[in-house]
Coordinates of C-alpha atoms in Angstrom, one line a residue:
Q993 CA 96.6 129.2 126.2
L994 CA 97.1 126.6 129.0
Q995 CA 99.3 127.6 131.9
P996 CA 102.2 125.4 133.0
D997 CA 100.4 124.4 136.2
I998 CA 97.4 123.2 134.0
M999 CA 99.9 121.0 132.1
E1000 CA 101.2 119.6 135.4
Y1001 CA 97.6 118.9 136.3
F1002 CA 97.2 116.9 133.2
C1003 CA 100.5 115.1 134.0
L1004 CA 99.0 114.2 137.3
I1005 CA 95.8 112.8 135.7
V1006 CA 98.0 110.5 133.5
E1007 CA 99.9 109.3 136.5
I1008 CA 96.8 108.6 138.5
S1009 CA 95.0 107.0 135.6
S1010 CA 98.0 104.6 135.1
V1011 CA 97.9 103.2 138.6
S1012 CA 95.1 100.7 138.1
P1013 CA 91.9 100.1 136.0
E1014 CA 89.9 101.5 138.9
S1015 CA 91.8 104.8 138.9
L1016 CA 91.5 105.1 135.1
N1017 CA 87.8 104.4 135.4
Y1018 CA 87.5 107.2 138.0
C1019 CA 89.5 109.7 135.9
T1020 CA 87.4 108.9 132.9
T1021 CA 83.9 109.0 134.5
S1022 CA 84.8 112.3 136.3
G1023 CA 85.6 113.9 132.9
L1024 CA 89.3 114.5 133.7
V1025 CA 90.6 112.3 130.8
T1026 CA 88.0 113.8 128.5
Q1027 CA 89.4 117.3 129.3
L1028 CA 92.9 116.0 128.3
L1029 CA 91.6 114.5 125.0
R1030 CA 89.7 117.7 124.2
E1031 CA 93.1 119.5 124.1
L1032 CA 94.2 117.3 121.3
T1033 CA 92.1 119.3 118.9
G1034 CA 92.8 122.7 120.5
E1035 CA 94.4 125.6 118.6
D1036 CA 97.7 125.7 120.6
V1037 CA 100.1 123.5 118.7
L1038 CA 102.5 123.3 121.6
V1039 CA 99.8 122.2 124.0
R1040 CA 98.5 119.7 121.4
A1041 CA 102.0 118.1 121.1
T1042 CA 102.3 117.9 124.9
C1043 CA 98.9 116.3 125.2
V1044 CA 99.7 113.7 122.5
E1045 CA 102.8 112.8 124.5
M1046 CA 100.7 112.4 127.7
V1047 CA 98.0 110.4 126.0
T1048 CA 100.6 108.1 124.4
S1049 CA 102.2 107.6 127.8
L1050 CA 98.8 106.8 129.3
I1051 CA 98.1 104.2 126.6
S1052 CA 101.6 102.7 127.0
N1053 CA 101.0 102.3 130.7
I1054 CA 97.6 100.7 130.1
I1055 CA 99.2 98.2 127.6
V1056 CA 101.7 97.3 130.4
G1057 CA 98.8 96.4 132.7
A1058 CA 96.8 94.6 130.0
D1059 CA 98.1 91.2 130.8
S1060 CA 96.3 91.2 134.2
D1061 CA 93.0 92.6 132.7
P1062 CA 90.5 89.9 131.5
F1063 CA 88.8 92.6 129.3
S1064 CA 92.0 93.8 127.6
S1065 CA 90.9 92.2 124.3
F1066 CA 88.2 94.9 124.0
Y1067 CA 90.7 97.8 123.9
L1068 CA 94.1 96.4 123.0
P1069 CA 93.5 96.3 119.2
G1070 CA 92.5 100.0 119.2
F1071 CA 95.5 101.0 121.3
V1072 CA 97.9 99.1 119.1
K1073 CA 96.3 100.8 116.0
F1074 CA 96.9 104.2 117.8
F1075 CA 100.6 103.5 118.1
G1076 CA 100.9 102.2 114.6
N1077 CA 99.3 105.4 113.2
L1078 CA 101.4 107.5 115.5
A1079 CA 104.5 105.8 114.2
I1080 CA 103.6 106.7 110.6
M1081 CA 102.9 110.3 111.5
D1082 CA 106.1 110.6 113.6
S1083 CA 108.9 108.1 113.1
P1084 CA 108.6 104.3 113.4
Q1085 CA 112.1 104.0 115.0
Q1086 CA 111.5 106.7 117.6
I1087 CA 108.1 105.4 118.6
C1088 CA 109.4 101.8 118.9
E1089 CA 112.4 102.9 120.9
R1090 CA 110.5 105.2 123.2
Y1091 CA 107.7 102.7 123.8
P1092 CA 109.2 99.2 123.6
V1093 CA 106.1 97.8 125.4
F1094 CA 104.2 98.6 122.3
V1095 CA 106.5 96.5 120.0
E1096 CA 106.5 93.7 122.6
K1097 CA 102.7 93.7 122.7
V1098 CA 102.4 93.6 118.9
F1099 CA 104.7 90.6 118.7
E1100 CA 102.7 88.9 121.5
M1101 CA 99.5 89.5 119.6
T1102 CA 100.7 87.5 116.6
E1103 CA 100.8 84.4 119.0
S1104 CA 97.1 85.0 119.9
Q1105 CA 94.3 82.5 119.0
D1106 CA 92.0 85.4 118.4
P1107 CA 92.0 86.3 114.6
T1108 CA 91.1 90.0 115.5
M1109 CA 94.3 90.3 117.6
I1110 CA 96.4 88.6 114.9
G1111 CA 94.9 90.9 112.2
V1112 CA 95.6 94.1 114.1
A1113 CA 99.2 92.9 114.9
V1114 CA 99.8 92.0 111.2
D1115 CA 98.5 95.4 110.0
T1116 CA 100.7 97.2 112.5
I1117 CA 103.8 95.2 111.6
G1118 CA 103.1 96.2 108.0
I1119 CA 102.7 99.8 108.9
L1120 CA 105.9 99.9 110.9
G1121 CA 107.8 98.2 108.1
S1122 CA 106.4 100.4 105.3
N1123 CA 109.5 102.5 105.2
V1124 CA 113.2 101.9 105.3
E1125 CA 113.6 103.3 108.8
G1126 CA 111.1 100.8 110.2
N1127 CA 112.8 98.0 108.5
K1128 CA 116.2 99.0 109.9
F1129 CA 114.6 99.0 113.3
Y1130 CA 113.4 95.4 112.8
K1131 CA 116.8 94.3 111.7
K1132 CA 118.7 96.1 114.5
Q1133 CA 116.4 95.7 117.5
V1134 CA 114.4 92.6 116.7
G1135 CA 116.8 90.5 114.5
T1136 CA 116.1 86.8 114.2
R1137 CA 112.9 87.1 116.2
F1138 CA 111.5 89.1 113.2
E1139 CA 112.4 86.2 110.8
R1140 CA 110.4 83.9 113.0
L1141 CA 107.5 86.3 112.9
L1142 CA 107.7 86.4 109.1
M1143 CA 107.4 82.6 109.1
K1144 CA 104.2 82.9 111.1
I1145 CA 102.8 85.6 108.7
G1146 CA 103.7 83.3 105.8
Y1147 CA 101.9 80.4 107.5
Q1148 CA 98.8 82.6 108.1
A1149 CA 98.9 83.9 104.4
K1150 CA 98.5 80.2 103.3
N1151 CA 96.2 78.8 106.0
A1152 CA 94.1 81.6 107.6
S1153 CA 90.6 82.9 106.6
T1154 CA 90.5 84.9 103.3
E1155 CA 90.3 88.2 105.1
L1156 CA 93.4 87.5 107.3
K1157 CA 95.2 86.1 104.3
I1158 CA 94.7 89.4 102.5
R1159 CA 95.9 91.4 105.5
C1160 CA 99.0 89.2 105.7
L1161 CA 99.8 89.7 102.0
D1162 CA 99.3 93.4 102.3
A1163 CA 101.7 93.6 105.3
I1164 CA 104.3 91.5 103.3
S1165 CA 104.0 94.0 100.4
S1166 CA 104.5 96.9 102.7
I1167 CA 107.6 95.4 104.4
F1168 CA 109.4 94.2 101.3
Y1169 CA 109.0 97.3 99.0
I1170 CA 112.1 99.5 98.9
P1171 CA 112.1 102.5 96.5
P1172 CA 115.0 102.1 93.9
E1173 CA 116.7 105.3 95.2
Q1174 CA 116.9 103.9 98.7
Q1175 CA 118.2 100.4 97.8
T1176 CA 121.6 99.5 99.2
D1177 CA 123.5 96.2 99.2
D1178 CA 122.8 95.8 103.0
L1179 CA 119.0 96.4 102.6
L1180 CA 118.8 94.0 99.6
R1181 CA 120.6 91.3 101.5
M1182 CA 118.2 91.9 104.4
T1183 CA 115.0 91.6 102.2
E1184 CA 116.3 88.5 100.4
S1185 CA 117.0 86.8 103.8
W1186 CA 113.6 87.9 105.1
F1187 CA 111.8 86.6 102.0
S1188 CA 113.3 83.2 102.5
S1189 CA 111.9 83.2 106.0
L1190 CA 108.3 83.4 104.8
S1191 CA 108.2 79.7 103.7
R1192 CA 110.2 76.9 102.1
D1193 CA 109.4 78.3 98.6
P1194 CA 107.8 81.8 99.0
L1195 CA 107.5 82.5 95.3
E1196 CA 105.5 79.3 94.8
L1197 CA 103.4 80.0 97.9
F1198 CA 102.3 83.4 96.5
R1199 CA 101.8 82.0 93.1
G1200 CA 99.6 79.3 94.5
I1201 CA 97.6 81.9 96.4
S1202 CA 97.2 84.0 93.3
N1203 CA 95.7 81.0 91.5
Q1204 CA 92.8 80.7 94.0
P1205 CA 89.4 81.8 92.6
F1206 CA 89.2 85.0 94.7
P1207 CA 90.0 88.3 92.9
E1208 CA 91.0 90.0 96.2
L1209 CA 93.5 87.2 97.0
H1210 CA 94.8 87.2 93.4
C1211 CA 95.4 91.0 93.6
A1212 CA 97.0 90.8 97.0
A1213 CA 99.4 88.1 95.8
L1214 CA 100.3 90.2 92.7
K1215 CA 101.0 93.1 95.0
V1216 CA 103.6 91.0 96.8
F1217 CA 105.4 90.2 93.5
T1218 CA 105.2 93.9 92.6
S1219 CA 106.7 94.9 95.9
I1220 CA 109.9 92.9 95.2
A1221 CA 109.9 93.3 91.4
N1222 CA 112.6 96.0 91.4
Q1223 CA 115.1 94.1 93.5
P1224 CA 117.7 92.1 91.6
W1225 CA 117.6 89.0 93.9
A1226 CA 113.8 88.7 93.4
Q1227 CA 114.2 89.1 89.6
K1228 CA 116.7 86.2 89.6
L1229 CA 114.2 84.2 91.7
M1230 CA 111.4 84.9 89.3
F1231 CA 113.5 84.2 86.2
N1232 CA 114.7 80.8 87.6
S1233 CA 111.2 79.7 88.8
P1234 CA 109.7 77.4 86.1
G1235 CA 106.9 79.1 84.2
F1236 CA 107.0 82.3 86.2
V1237 CA 108.0 84.6 83.3
E1238 CA 105.2 83.1 81.2
Y1239 CA 102.8 83.6 84.1
V1240 CA 103.7 87.3 84.2
M1241 CA 103.1 87.7 80.5
D1242 CA 99.9 85.7 80.3
R1243 CA 96.9 88.1 80.0
S1244 CA 94.4 85.2 80.1
V1245 CA 94.9 84.7 83.8
E1246 CA 93.2 87.9 84.8
H1247 CA 89.4 88.4 84.2
D1248 CA 88.4 91.5 86.2
K1249 CA 89.5 95.1 86.1
A1250 CA 91.3 95.0 89.5
S1251 CA 93.3 91.9 88.6
K1252 CA 94.3 93.3 85.2
D1253 CA 95.4 96.6 86.9
A1254 CA 97.4 94.6 89.5
K1255 CA 99.1 92.5 86.8
Y1256 CA 99.9 95.7 84.9
E1257 CA 101.6 97.2 88.0
L1258 CA 103.8 94.1 88.3
V1259 CA 104.8 94.3 84.6
K1260 CA 105.5 98.0 85.0
A1261 CA 107.7 97.5 88.1
L1262 CA 109.7 94.9 86.2
A1263 CA 109.9 96.8 82.9
N1264 CA 111.1 100.0 84.6
S1265 CA 113.8 98.3 86.6
K1266 CA 117.4 98.9 85.5
T1267 CA 118.5 95.3 86.1
V1268 CA 115.7 93.3 84.5
A1269 CA 117.0 93.3 80.9
E1270 CA 120.3 91.7 82.1
I1271 CA 118.5 89.2 84.4
F1272 CA 115.5 88.3 82.3
G1273 CA 117.3 88.6 78.9
N1274 CA 116.5 91.1 76.1
P1275 CA 113.7 89.1 74.4
N1276 CA 111.8 88.9 77.7
Y1277 CA 112.6 92.6 78.5
L1278 CA 111.1 93.5 75.1
R1279 CA 108.0 91.4 75.8
L1280 CA 107.6 93.4 79.1
R1281 CA 107.9 96.7 77.3
T1282 CA 105.3 95.6 74.7
Y1283 CA 102.9 94.6 77.5
L1284 CA 103.5 97.9 79.1
S1285 CA 102.8 99.9 75.9
E1286 CA 99.7 97.9 75.1
G1287 CA 98.2 98.8 78.4
P1288 CA 96.4 96.7 81.1
Y1289 CA 93.2 95.8 79.1
Y1290 CA 94.7 94.9 75.7
V1291 CA 93.0 91.9 74.0
K1292 CA 94.9 90.2 71.2
P1293 CA 92.8 90.2 68.0
I1294 CA 91.7 86.8 66.8
S1295 CA 92.8 86.2 63.3
T1296 CA 90.0 85.1 61.0
T1297 CA 90.8 83.3 57.8
A1298 CA 88.1 83.2 55.1
V1299 CA 87.3 79.7 54.0
E1300 CA 86.3 79.4 50.4
G1301 CA 82.8 78.2 49.9
A1302 CA 81.8 78.7 53.6
E1303 CA 78.5 80.4 54.1

């Protein structure tokens, strides 16, 4: 077990490493930082927790100094991913409140011209917003700035490379999904307002993306629809969008297994919602239930009529 004075020694390493890139380089090449990192996999749970705290502080301090480092693009994505994963393990709100520099850097990275930076930032925003606690943090601490950020993500989902489009769509799906048991009027108002920030007509935007001839994009767009399918405001939007209900029911749109599965998840989310019968109407609700019971790969039999005299 590590003695308190050893922990103080590690604290000192973190402080020295945070002074400048040169001091960090010295502490790394001399093996001092390696010693600290080794303790992260040690057997003492208390020591591990303390070392995680120290490493996190060190990374936070390095992020602060990244603006003046011309080589920061090499390590920033990895550090931001570290914080994102830490937030999932711990608590998005606590991590964001304890390390505001991390949140600031993520938002800055969305303004970058480097697709790698934008991709990591978008992934992290999706991770932080993947539960209600993270969304409440966005609403309380970030406010209208977050709505402007969503507008940028919506723009990238439409105009970026295929890979970045998919990452944007995945982040949107994570941010907008709220489990039925956690839905409140406040949260539903928030997601409805956020959704309208994505573009002038978000539903049409994602439908347009889903019609592109790339199965990965098609599935990612369907995931966005699925993420909001249990929210009454989204059901009203879908019902009032010309041709959308028919698009959902149309099995001929999907040709590969992944796409058929993704469409089935959308139908399931709608059919299992308590509000869909009232909003879509009973005939459409019954069509959804029929689709659900027939399964994702059902093919309608082609009726053959015998023609007399035909050989």
